[in-house]
Amino acid sequence: MGNLNTKEVVEKYGFKFTKSLGQNFLIDNNVIIDIIEGSEVCKDDFVIEIGPGVGTLTKELLRRAKKVCSIEIDSKLIPILEKELEEYDNFQLIHNDALKVDYKELIGNEQNVKVVANLPYYVTTPIISNLLNGRHKFKSLTIMIQKEVAQRMNAKPNSKDYGALTLLIQYYCNTKIIRKVSPACFVPRPKVESIIIRLDRQEKPKVDVDDEKLFFRIIRDAFNMRRKTLWNALKNLGIEKDKLQQALNNANIDPKRRGETLSIEEFANLCNHICKIK
Ligand code: SAM
């Protein structure tokens, strides 16, 4: 592991942090080691890093991976990264918003694709949703995220953290919490605690659904109106009342239940019964 020099690089270039871009850079070597080891990146891997900052994590990834492609939105960081990482010929830098990148094109024919990132917290959920729903063929995402978001990803039915994000993650991935990270490991310090989590993408989604779009629509409606019964929440689907009643009966789900009590299997079963009678 090379010397960690986040603070030196920041000083050398007189870099000024932009809070609205979620710029909290890592200054703790052990955290970098745990991200790298948790991701199990090796010489065969094509790594996509979102938000390289001044390149602290990037450098360690470059030493281990076949290729690292980092996507950074902040134009002030581009010349710094180009200079600091110039010795690595397996480095590609994309100056863009991670939400606007064409990942299909970027990944091309690469087989062993892993995403590794200390994510900007203000866009964690859209970035992850984009990557998962795009069905890009990456093997895993090892990411540092806000503790509360990690808890939502790992939640069980009937808990306050259980919601649309839980089901999105659990549909596509197995999750593994690697460790907690305190605000003292960053400069500037974030207000929240963080967690490193690995999402291992499964070959096949966890449940079989006949219409994925409808499946996620049902979930969205069920949680948009968390305090309402499923019956009231699902009225927005625009299905005739007696058909919705019949689908709920066939799926063996009491219409008076709230969405937050349904397991992923029950959501899938309900979706498939709605598909049958529509
Ligand atoms: N990887 C560095 C580290 O660990 O020290 C920096 C991580 S910092 C939490 C997040 C980084 O993401 C910053 O460099 C920020 O400029 C960048 N960023 C913010 N929004 C972005 C976006 N929409 N697309 C790409 N990068 C973004």
Tab-separated table of N, CA, C and O in Angstrom, residues 70-192:
chain	number	residue	atom	x	y	z
A	70	SER	N	-12.207	5.963	-14.169
A	70	SER	CA	-12.803	6.808	-13.127
A	70	SER	C	-13.636	7.916	-13.757
A	70	SER	O	-13.225	8.536	-14.739
A	71	ILE	N	-14.801	8.145	-13.156
A	71	ILE	CA	-15.728	9.157	-13.680
A	71	ILE	C	-15.817	10.299	-12.663
A	71	ILE	O	-16.228	10.074	-11.517
A	72	GLU	N	-15.412	11.486	-13.062
A	72	GLU	CA	-15.405	12.626	-12.137
A	72	GLU	C	-16.126	13.812	-12.775
A	72	GLU	O	-15.866	14.172	-13.912
A	73	ILE	N	-17.001	14.430	-11.984
A	73	ILE	CA	-17.807	15.546	-12.500
A	73	ILE	C	-17.093	16.896	-12.361
A	73	ILE	O	-17.337	17.820	-13.146
A	74	ASP	N	-16.213	17.037	-11.356
A	74	ASP	CA	-15.639	18.341	-11.015
A	74	ASP	C	-14.448	18.667	-11.920
A	74	ASP	O	-13.389	18.029	-11.832
A	75	SER	N	-14.606	19.710	-12.752
A	75	SER	CA	-13.543	20.034	-13.718
A	75	SER	C	-12.234	20.439	-13.019
A	75	SER	O	-11.160	20.272	-13.579
A	76	LYS	N	-12.327	20.930	-11.773
A	76	LYS	CA	-11.110	21.332	-11.053
A	76	LYS	C	-10.231	20.107	-10.737
A	76	LYS	O	-9.026	20.232	-10.547
A	77	LEU	N	-10.864	18.947	-10.650
A	77	LEU	CA	-10.096	17.749	-10.284
A	77	LEU	C	-9.434	17.069	-11.482
A	77	LEU	O	-8.513	16.266	-11.312
A	78	ILE	N	-9.875	17.400	-12.679
A	78	ILE	CA	-9.372	16.681	-13.863
A	78	ILE	C	-7.854	16.860	-14.051
A	78	ILE	O	-7.126	15.868	-14.124
A	79	PRO	N	-7.341	18.126	-14.081
A	79	PRO	CA	-5.876	18.259	-14.246
A	79	PRO	C	-5.087	17.644	-13.087
A	79	PRO	O	-3.985	17.123	-13.294
A	80	ILE	N	-5.650	17.684	-11.892
A	80	ILE	CA	-4.957	17.106	-10.726
A	80	ILE	C	-4.820	15.583	-10.916
A	80	ILE	O	-3.744	15.001	-10.750
A	81	LEU	N	-5.923	14.959	-11.294
A	81	LEU	CA	-5.904	13.499	-11.494
A	81	LEU	C	-4.968	13.127	-12.646
A	81	LEU	O	-4.216	12.148	-12.551
A	82	GLU	N	-5.009	13.913	-13.730
A	82	GLU	CA	-4.145	13.603	-14.877
A	82	GLU	C	-2.678	13.662	-14.470
A	82	GLU	O	-1.881	12.801	-14.846
A	83	LYS	N	-2.329	14.647	-13.672
A	83	LYS	CA	-0.930	14.811	-13.250
A	83	LYS	C	-0.549	13.721	-12.238
A	83	LYS	O	0.473	13.039	-12.400
A	84	GLU	N	-1.373	13.560	-11.221
A	84	GLU	CA	-1.018	12.644	-10.127
A	84	GLU	C	-0.986	11.182	-10.561
A	84	GLU	O	-0.287	10.372	-9.962
A	85	LEU	N	-1.765	10.857	-11.594
A	85	LEU	CA	-1.840	9.442	-11.992
A	85	LEU	C	-1.199	9.202	-13.366
A	85	LEU	O	-1.459	8.178	-14.004
A	86	GLU	N	-0.346	10.123	-13.787
A	86	GLU	CA	0.186	10.042	-15.160
A	86	GLU	C	1.048	8.800	-15.408
A	86	GLU	O	1.181	8.339	-16.526
A	87	GLU	N	1.624	8.246	-14.337
A	87	GLU	CA	2.507	7.081	-14.535
A	87	GLU	C	1.729	5.774	-14.830
A	87	GLU	O	2.324	4.772	-15.192
A	88	TYR	N	0.424	5.804	-14.661
A	88	TYR	CA	-0.353	4.556	-14.846
A	88	TYR	C	-0.964	4.489	-16.241
A	88	TYR	O	-1.804	5.311	-16.588
A	89	ASP	N	-0.547	3.495	-17.023
A	89	ASP	CA	-1.113	3.423	-18.374
A	89	ASP	C	-2.410	2.606	-18.415
A	89	ASP	O	-3.004	2.438	-19.471
A	90	ASN	N	-2.827	2.096	-17.258
A	90	ASN	CA	-4.118	1.380	-17.208
A	90	ASN	C	-5.234	2.280	-16.660
A	90	ASN	O	-6.252	1.797	-16.190
A	91	PHE	N	-4.992	3.604	-16.721
A	91	PHE	CA	-5.974	4.553	-16.171
A	91	PHE	C	-6.727	5.284	-17.280
A	91	PHE	O	-6.126	5.768	-18.237
A	92	GLN	N	-8.050	5.347	-17.123
A	92	GLN	CA	-8.861	6.146	-18.047
A	92	GLN	C	-9.718	7.087	-17.212
A	92	GLN	O	-10.340	6.655	-16.236
A	93	LEU	N	-9.720	8.365	-17.582
A	93	LEU	CA	-10.488	9.337	-16.816
A	93	LEU	C	-11.622	9.881	-17.685
A	93	LEU	O	-11.397	10.301	-18.826
A	94	ILE	N	-12.816	9.842	-17.137
A	94	ILE	CA	-13.960	10.387	-17.874
A	94	ILE	C	-14.485	11.595	-17.099
A	94	ILE	O	-14.846	11.473	-15.921
A	95	HIS	N	-14.488	12.744	-17.752
A	95	HIS	CA	-15.005	13.943	-17.108
A	95	HIS	C	-16.487	14.056	-17.435
A	95	HIS	O	-16.869	14.533	-18.508
A	96	ASN	N	-17.312	13.578	-16.525
A	96	ASN	CA	-18.755	13.565	-16.789
A	96	ASN	C	-19.509	13.347	-15.486
A	96	ASN	O	-18.920	12.988	-14.464
A	97	ASP	N	-20.803	13.524	-15.561
A	97	ASP	CA	-21.703	13.190	-14.460
A	97	ASP	C	-21.953	11.676	-14.526
A	97	ASP	O	-22.336	11.165	-15.587
A	98	ALA	N	-21.747	10.987	-13.416
A	98	ALA	CA	-21.914	9.524	-13.402
A	98	ALA	C	-23.328	9.104	-13.812
A	98	ALA	O	-23.542	7.971	-14.238
A	99	LEU	N	-24.286	10.023	-13.697
A	99	LEU	CA	-25.665	9.692	-14.074
A	99	LEU	C	-25.880	9.791	-15.581
A	99	LEU	O	-26.909	9.365	-16.094
A	100	LYS	N	-24.891	10.374	-16.284
A	100	LYS	CA	-25.089	10.576	-17.725
A	100	LYS	C	-24.213	9.660	-18.574
A	100	LYS	O	-24.269	9.710	-19.801
A	101	VAL	N	-23.396	8.854	-17.920
A	101	VAL	CA	-22.464	8.000	-18.665
A	101	VAL	C	-23.217	6.838	-19.308
A	101	VAL	O	-24.150	6.280	-18.719
A	102	ASP	N	-22.795	6.472	-20.514
A	102	ASP	CA	-23.352	5.297	-21.175
A	102	ASP	C	-22.519	4.078	-20.742
A	102	ASP	O	-21.447	3.811	-21.277
A	103	TYR	N	-23.010	3.361	-19.727
A	103	TYR	CA	-22.224	2.268	-19.147
A	103	TYR	C	-22.101	1.077	-20.096
A	103	TYR	O	-21.118	0.358	-20.064
A	104	LYS	N	-23.106	0.904	-20.929
A	104	LYS	CA	-23.068	-0.212	-21.881
A	104	LYS	C	-21.860	-0.035	-22.806
A	104	LYS	O	-21.072	-0.956	-23.021
A	105	GLU	N	-21.733	1.186	-23.299
A	105	GLU	CA	-20.625	1.491	-24.199
A	105	GLU	C	-19.285	1.413	-23.456
A	105	GLU	O	-18.308	0.866	-23.958
A	106	LEU	N	-19.273	1.936	-22.248
A	106	LEU	CA	-18.040	1.951	-21.454
A	106	LEU	C	-17.559	0.528	-21.157
A	106	LEU	O	-16.368	0.217	-21.276
A	107	ILE	N	-18.477	-0.351	-20.804
A	107	ILE	CA	-18.120	-1.722	-20.431
A	107	ILE	C	-17.739	-2.550	-21.663
A	107	ILE	O	-16.824	-3.377	-21.605
A	108	GLY	N	-18.397	-2.282	-22.784
A	108	GLY	CA	-18.075	-2.989	-24.034
A	108	GLY	C	-18.052	-4.495	-23.833
A	108	GLY	O	-19.008	-5.068	-23.297
A	109	ASN	N	-16.928	-5.140	-24.202
A	109	ASN	CA	-16.842	-6.601	-24.081
A	109	ASN	C	-16.144	-7.057	-22.812
A	109	ASN	O	-15.828	-8.233	-22.671
A	110	GLU	N	-15.876	-6.136	-21.899
A	110	GLU	CA	-15.186	-6.516	-20.659
A	110	GLU	C	-16.025	-7.539	-19.893
A	110	GLU	O	-17.241	-7.413	-19.813
A	111	GLN	N	-15.352	-8.525	-19.302
A	111	GLN	CA	-16.075	-9.589	-18.602
A	111	GLN	C	-16.095	-9.399	-17.088
A	111	GLN	O	-17.097	-9.609	-16.446
A	112	ASN	N	-14.951	-9.026	-16.532
A	112	ASN	CA	-14.871	-8.938	-15.062
A	112	ASN	C	-14.957	-7.478	-14.629
A	112	ASN	O	-13.947	-6.832	-14.389
A	113	VAL	N	-16.189	-7.010	-14.556
A	113	VAL	CA	-16.383	-5.591	-14.268
A	113	VAL	C	-16.811	-5.409	-12.808
A	113	VAL	O	-17.750	-6.059	-12.341
A	114	LYS	N	-16.073	-4.557	-12.095
A	114	LYS	CA	-16.448	-4.261	-10.706
A	114	LYS	C	-16.531	-2.754	-10.524
A	114	LYS	O	-15.701	-2.016	-11.060
A	115	VAL	N	-17.529	-2.313	-9.777
A	115	VAL	CA	-17.638	-0.893	-9.450
A	115	VAL	C	-17.093	-0.727	-8.032
A	115	VAL	O	-17.443	-1.498	-7.135
A	116	VAL	N	-16.196	0.237	-7.864
A	116	VAL	CA	-15.646	0.521	-6.527
A	116	VAL	C	-15.696	2.030	-6.341
A	116	VAL	O	-15.216	2.767	-7.206
A	117	ALA	N	-16.286	2.491	-5.241
A	117	ALA	CA	-16.410	3.946	-5.096
A	117	ALA	C	-16.693	4.390	-3.673
A	117	ALA	O	-17.395	3.705	-2.925
A	118	ASN	N	-16.121	5.533	-3.342
A	118	ASN	CA	-16.554	6.293	-2.179
A	118	ASN	C	-17.540	7.301	-2.762
A	118	ASN	O	-17.147	8.330	-3.279
A	119	LEU	N	-18.811	6.945	-2.722
A	119	LEU	CA	-19.808	7.693	-3.500
A	119	LEU	C	-20.127	9.074	-2.932
A	119	LEU	O	-20.115	9.252	-1.708
A	120	PRO	N	-20.438	10.031	-3.823
A	120	PRO	CA	-20.998	11.296	-3.330
A	120	PRO	C	-22.404	10.990	-2.800
A	120	PRO	O	-23.237	10.445	-3.524
A	121	TYR	N	-22.652	11.310	-1.522
A	121	TYR	CA	-23.875	10.822	-0.876
A	121	TYR	C	-25.161	11.407	-1.450
A	121	TYR	O	-26.210	10.791	-1.380
A	122	TYR	N	-25.067	12.620	-2.045
A	122	TYR	CA	-26.312	13.241	-2.529
A	122	TYR	C	-26.895	12.519	-3.750
A	122	TYR	O	-28.046	12.726	-4.094
A	123	VAL	N	-26.103	11.667	-4.408
A	123	VAL	CA	-26.636	10.935	-5.573
A	123	VAL	C	-26.486	9.414	-5.449
A	123	VAL	O	-26.573	8.709	-6.452
A	124	THR	N	-26.312	8.921	-4.241
A	124	THR	CA	-26.117	7.468	-4.059
A	124	THR	C	-27.242	6.656	-4.704
A	124	THR	O	-26.987	5.766	-5.518
A	125	THR	N	-28.481	6.973	-4.327
A	125	THR	CA	-29.593	6.134	-4.776
A	125	THR	C	-29.785	6.192	-6.294
A	125	THR	O	-29.874	5.134	-6.934
A	126	PRO	N	-29.807	7.389	-6.921
A	126	PRO	CA	-29.943	7.373	-8.392
A	126	PRO	C	-28.800	6.648	-9.101
A	126	PRO	O	-29.039	5.944	-10.087
A	127	ILE	N	-27.579	6.774	-8.596
A	127	ILE	CA	-26.453	6.096	-9.259
A	127	ILE	C	-26.643	4.577	-9.190
A	127	ILE	O	-26.533	3.867	-10.191
A	128	ILE	N	-26.982	4.087	-8.010
A	128	ILE	CA	-27.142	2.640	-7.851
A	128	ILE	C	-28.341	2.133	-8.660
A	128	ILE	O	-28.256	1.100	-9.331
A	129	SER	N	-29.459	2.878	-8.614
A	129	SER	CA	-30.647	2.455	-9.376
A	129	SER	C	-30.320	2.372	-10.865
A	129	SER	O	-30.685	1.411	-11.546
A	130	ASN	N	-29.601	3.381	-11.334
A	130	ASN	CA	-29.198	3.426	-12.738
A	130	ASN	C	-28.383	2.192	-13.134
A	130	ASN	O	-28.648	1.557	-14.151
A	131	LEU	N	-27.414	1.877	-12.300
A	131	LEU	CA	-26.516	0.754	-12.610
A	131	LEU	C	-27.273	-0.580	-12.561
A	131	LEU	O	-27.080	-1.435	-13.413
A	132	LEU	N	-28.158	-0.723	-11.564
A	132	LEU	CA	-28.867	-2.005	-11.435
A	132	LEU	C	-29.951	-2.159	-12.495
A	132	LEU	O	-30.035	-3.186	-13.166
A	133	ASN	N	-30.762	-1.118	-12.669
A	133	ASN	CA	-31.858	-1.234	-13.630
A	133	ASN	C	-31.359	-1.302	-15.064
A	133	ASN	O	-32.044	-1.837	-15.936
A	134	GLY	N	-30.167	-0.760	-15.305
A	134	GLY	CA	-29.587	-0.828	-16.646
A	134	GLY	C	-29.109	-2.223	-16.998
A	134	GLY	O	-28.698	-2.486	-18.117
A	135	ARG	N	-29.156	-3.128	-16.021
A	135	ARG	CA	-28.755	-4.528	-16.227
A	135	ARG	C	-27.359	-4.643	-16.827
A	135	ARG	O	-27.107	-5.477	-17.691
A	136	HIS	N	-26.469	-3.752	-16.377
A	136	HIS	CA	-25.099	-3.832	-16.867
A	136	HIS	C	-24.423	-5.024	-16.211
A	136	HIS	O	-24.698	-5.343	-15.069
A	137	LYS	N	-23.507	-5.631	-16.957
A	137	LYS	CA	-23.019	-6.930	-16.483
A	137	LYS	C	-21.810	-6.798	-15.552
A	137	LYS	O	-20.780	-7.400	-15.791
A	138	PHE	N	-21.952	-5.990	-14.508
A	138	PHE	CA	-20.860	-5.957	-13.549
A	138	PHE	C	-21.094	-7.013	-12.466
A	138	PHE	O	-22.224	-7.427	-12.221
A	139	LYS	N	-19.971	-7.452	-11.859
A	139	LYS	CA	-20.083	-8.524	-10.866
A	139	LYS	C	-20.464	-7.999	-9.491
A	139	LYS	O	-21.208	-8.640	-8.760
A	140	SER	N	-19.873	-6.870	-9.134
A	140	SER	CA	-20.151	-6.354	-7.792
A	140	SER	C	-19.965	-4.846	-7.743
A	140	SER	O	-19.304	-4.254	-8.600
A	141	LEU	N	-20.563	-4.273	-6.714
A	141	LEU	CA	-20.372	-2.845	-6.409
A	141	LEU	C	-19.858	-2.798	-4.977
A	141	LEU	O	-20.558	-3.260	-4.069
A	142	THR	N	-18.664	-2.275	-4.770
A	142	THR	CA	-18.189	-2.098	-3.392
A	142	THR	C	-18.175	-0.601	-3.158
A	142	THR	O	-17.416	0.127	-3.801
A	143	ILE	N	-19.051	-0.153	-2.280
A	143	ILE	CA	-19.269	1.287	-2.174
A	143	ILE	C	-19.306	1.761	-0.731
A	143	ILE	O	-19.755	1.035	0.157
A	144	MET	N	-18.826	2.975	-0.555
A	144	MET	CA	-18.973	3.638	0.742
A	144	MET	C	-20.211	4.508	0.623
A	144	MET	O	-20.321	5.325	-0.308
A	145	ILE	N	-21.135	4.313	1.549
A	145	ILE	CA	-22.371	5.086	1.526
A	145	ILE	C	-22.733	5.510	2.947
A	145	ILE	O	-22.141	5.017	3.916
A	146	GLN	N	-23.686	6.383	3.035
A	146	GLN	CA	-24.181	6.835	4.333
A	146	GLN	C	-24.790	5.642	5.087
A	146	GLN	O	-25.482	4.818	4.475
A	147	LYS	N	-24.546	5.594	6.393
A	147	LYS	CA	-24.992	4.441	7.193
A	147	LYS	C	-26.491	4.160	7.025
A	147	LYS	O	-26.911	3.018	6.854
A	148	GLU	N	-27.289	5.224	7.035
A	148	GLU	CA	-28.751	5.054	6.955
A	148	GLU	C	-29.160	4.390	5.636
A	148	GLU	O	-30.117	3.627	5.594
A	149	VAL	N	-28.442	4.714	4.569
A	149	VAL	CA	-28.786	4.132	3.267
A	149	VAL	C	-28.423	2.635	3.265
A	149	VAL	O	-29.183	1.795	2.771
A	150	ALA	N	-27.288	2.303	3.880
A	150	ALA	CA	-26.889	0.890	3.972
A	150	ALA	C	-27.928	0.111	4.780
A	150	ALA	O	-28.270	-1.029	4.446
A	151	GLN	N	-28.464	0.736	5.826
A	151	GLN	CA	-29.483	0.054	6.643
A	151	GLN	C	-30.751	-0.182	5.835
A	151	GLN	O	-31.396	-1.225	5.971
A	152	ARG	N	-31.079	0.777	4.953
A	152	ARG	CA	-32.269	0.578	4.109
A	152	ARG	C	-32.043	-0.565	3.129
A	152	ARG	O	-32.951	-1.340	2.838
A	153	MET	N	-30.812	-0.677	2.616
A	153	MET	CA	-30.522	-1.759	1.658
A	153	MET	C	-30.662	-3.134	2.306
A	153	MET	O	-31.014	-4.102	1.668
A	154	ASN	N	-30.357	-3.201	3.590
A	154	ASN	CA	-30.300	-4.483	4.298
A	154	ASN	C	-31.531	-4.770	5.153
A	154	ASN	O	-31.507	-5.700	5.944
A	155	ALA	N	-32.598	-3.957	4.992
A	155	ALA	CA	-33.725	-4.032	5.935
A	155	ALA	C	-34.617	-5.259	5.725
A	155	ALA	O	-34.602	-5.891	4.668
A	156	LYS	N	-35.390	-5.557	6.768
A	156	LYS	CA	-36.367	-6.656	6.711
A	156	LYS	C	-37.780	-6.054	6.701
A	156	LYS	O	-37.973	-4.943	7.204
A	157	PRO	N	-38.780	-6.813	6.147
A	157	PRO	CA	-40.156	-6.299	6.164
A	157	PRO	C	-40.573	-5.889	7.578
A	157	PRO	O	-40.042	-6.425	8.555
A	158	ASN	N	-41.516	-4.963	7.654
A	158	ASN	CA	-42.057	-4.490	8.931
A	158	ASN	C	-41.119	-3.587	9.714
A	158	ASN	O	-41.388	-3.287	10.867
A	159	SER	N	-40.007	-3.171	9.112
A	159	SER	CA	-39.131	-2.240	9.834
A	159	SER	C	-39.211	-0.878	9.149
A	159	SER	O	-39.616	-0.787	7.985
A	160	LYS	N	-38.790	0.159	9.848
A	160	LYS	CA	-38.927	1.517	9.284
A	160	LYS	C	-37.991	1.719	8.088
A	160	LYS	O	-38.243	2.551	7.232
A	161	ASP	N	-36.920	0.941	8.026
A	161	ASP	CA	-35.950	1.097	6.930
A	161	ASP	C	-36.366	0.358	5.654
A	161	ASP	O	-35.777	0.557	4.599
A	162	TYR	N	-37.334	-0.543	5.773
A	162	TYR	CA	-37.747	-1.368	4.639
A	162	TYR	C	-38.501	-0.514	3.630
A	162	TYR	O	-39.415	0.231	3.998
A	163	GLY	N	-38.097	-0.580	2.355
A	163	GLY	CA	-38.773	0.249	1.361
A	163	GLY	C	-38.372	-0.118	-0.053
A	163	GLY	O	-37.799	-1.190	-0.290
A	164	ALA	N	-38.656	0.801	-0.987
A	164	ALA	CA	-38.407	0.523	-2.401
A	164	ALA	C	-36.918	0.238	-2.663
A	164	ALA	O	-36.577	-0.627	-3.470
A	165	LEU	N	-36.036	0.957	-1.947
A	165	LEU	CA	-34.595	0.723	-2.160
A	165	LEU	C	-34.194	-0.687	-1.702
A	165	LEU	O	-33.440	-1.379	-2.391
A	166	THR	N	-34.747	-1.125	-0.569
A	166	THR	CA	-34.467	-2.475	-0.071
A	166	THR	C	-34.792	-3.504	-1.158
A	166	THR	O	-33.994	-4.406	-1.456
A	167	LEU	N	-35.982	-3.340	-1.751
A	167	LEU	CA	-36.453	-4.357	-2.704
A	167	LEU	C	-35.678	-4.293	-4.016
A	167	LEU	O	-35.408	-5.333	-4.621
A	168	LEU	N	-35.297	-3.084	-4.426
A	168	LEU	CA	-34.475	-2.950	-5.630
A	168	LEU	C	-33.152	-3.700	-5.444
A	168	LEU	O	-32.743	-4.495	-6.297
A	169	ILE	N	-32.492	-3.456	-4.317
A	169	ILE	CA	-31.194	-4.085	-4.058
A	169	ILE	C	-31.366	-5.594	-3.921
A	169	ILE	O	-30.631	-6.380	-4.515
A	170	GLN	N	-32.384	-6.011	-3.146
A	170	GLN	CA	-32.526	-7.443	-2.873
A	170	GLN	C	-33.003	-8.227	-4.099
A	170	GLN	O	-32.776	-9.426	-4.199
A	171	TYR	N	-33.636	-7.545	-5.030
A	171	TYR	CA	-34.063	-8.201	-6.283
A	171	TYR	C	-32.831	-8.627	-7.097
A	171	TYR	O	-32.767	-9.722	-7.624
A	172	TYR	N	-31.837	-7.711	-7.159
A	172	TYR	CA	-30.676	-7.970	-8.015
A	172	TYR	C	-29.454	-8.547	-7.298
A	172	TYR	O	-28.606	-9.157	-7.940
A	173	CYS	N	-29.319	-8.272	-5.996
A	173	CYS	CA	-28.009	-8.505	-5.356
A	173	CYS	C	-28.094	-9.232	-4.020
A	173	CYS	O	-29.106	-9.186	-3.340
A	174	ASN	N	-26.951	-9.839	-3.644
A	174	ASN	CA	-26.735	-10.217	-2.252
A	174	ASN	C	-25.882	-9.107	-1.632
A	174	ASN	O	-25.015	-8.555	-2.307
A	175	THR	N	-26.132	-8.801	-0.369
A	175	THR	CA	-25.393	-7.691	0.230
A	175	THR	C	-24.455	-8.194	1.330
A	175	THR	O	-24.756	-9.171	2.017
A	176	LYS	N	-23.335	-7.498	1.457
A	176	LYS	CA	-22.406	-7.842	2.538
A	176	LYS	C	-21.844	-6.542	3.119
A	176	LYS	O	-21.225	-5.754	2.400
A	177	ILE	N	-22.118	-6.319	4.405
A	177	ILE	CA	-21.563	-5.129	5.058
A	177	ILE	C	-20.093	-5.407	5.364
A	177	ILE	O	-19.764	-6.431	5.976
A	178	ILE	N	-19.225	-4.520	4.941
A	178	ILE	CA	-17.795	-4.742	5.200
A	178	ILE	C	-17.360	-4.087	6.507
A	178	ILE	O	-16.738	-4.720	7.335
A	179	ARG	N	-17.699	-2.824	6.679
A	179	ARG	CA	-17.387	-2.186	7.972
A	179	ARG	C	-18.036	-0.802	8.075
A	179	ARG	O	-18.454	-0.222	7.089
A	180	LYS	N	-18.045	-0.316	9.307
A	180	LYS	CA	-18.488	1.069	9.556
A	180	LYS	C	-17.290	1.983	9.398
A	180	LYS	O	-16.157	1.560	9.638
A	181	VAL	N	-17.537	3.244	9.046
A	181	VAL	CA	-16.445	4.220	8.927
A	181	VAL	C	-16.883	5.516	9.616
A	181	VAL	O	-17.967	6.038	9.335
A	182	SER	N	-16.031	6.025	10.497
A	182	SER	CA	-16.427	7.231	11.250
A	182	SER	C	-16.106	8.502	10.458
A	182	SER	O	-15.224	8.489	9.588
A	183	PRO	N	-16.796	9.612	10.775
A	183	PRO	CA	-16.548	10.878	10.053
A	183	PRO	C	-15.085	11.325	10.129
A	183	PRO	O	-14.600	12.035	9.245
A	184	ALA	N	-14.347	10.881	11.156
A	184	ALA	CA	-12.955	11.311	11.323
A	184	ALA	C	-12.032	10.780	10.218
A	184	ALA	O	-10.900	11.240	10.083
A	185	CYS	N	-12.522	9.849	9.424
A	185	CYS	CA	-11.683	9.268	8.354
A	185	CYS	C	-11.712	10.092	7.068
A	185	CYS	O	-11.145	9.672	6.057
A	186	PHE	N	-12.408	11.234	7.089
A	186	PHE	CA	-12.567	12.047	5.876
A	186	PHE	C	-12.139	13.492	6.122
A	186	PHE	O	-12.184	13.978	7.252
A	187	VAL	N	-11.797	14.171	5.028
A	187	VAL	CA	-11.629	15.609	5.081
A	187	VAL	C	-12.439	16.216	3.934
A	187	VAL	O	-12.329	15.737	2.810
A	188	PRO	N	-13.275	17.237	4.178
A	188	PRO	CA	-13.784	17.614	5.498
A	188	PRO	C	-14.673	16.494	6.067
A	188	PRO	O	-15.122	15.633	5.314
A	189	ARG	N	-14.899	16.566	7.371
A	189	ARG	CA	-15.701	15.515	8.018
A	189	ARG	C	-17.170	15.599	7.603
A	189	ARG	O	-17.747	16.688	7.715
A	190	PRO	N	-17.765	14.475	7.177
A	190	PRO	CA	-19.222	14.519	6.916
A	190	PRO	C	-19.976	14.524	8.251
A	190	PRO	O	-19.393	14.192	9.284
A	191	LYS	N	-21.255	14.863	8.198
A	191	LYS	CA	-22.044	14.913	9.444
A	191	LYS	C	-22.505	13.517	9.861
A	191	LYS	O	-22.946	13.318	10.965
A	192	VAL	N	-22.436	12.583	8.894
A	192	VAL	CA	-23.033	11.261	9.130
A	192	VAL	C	-21.964	10.170	9.192
A	192	VAL	O	-20.852	10.357	8.704
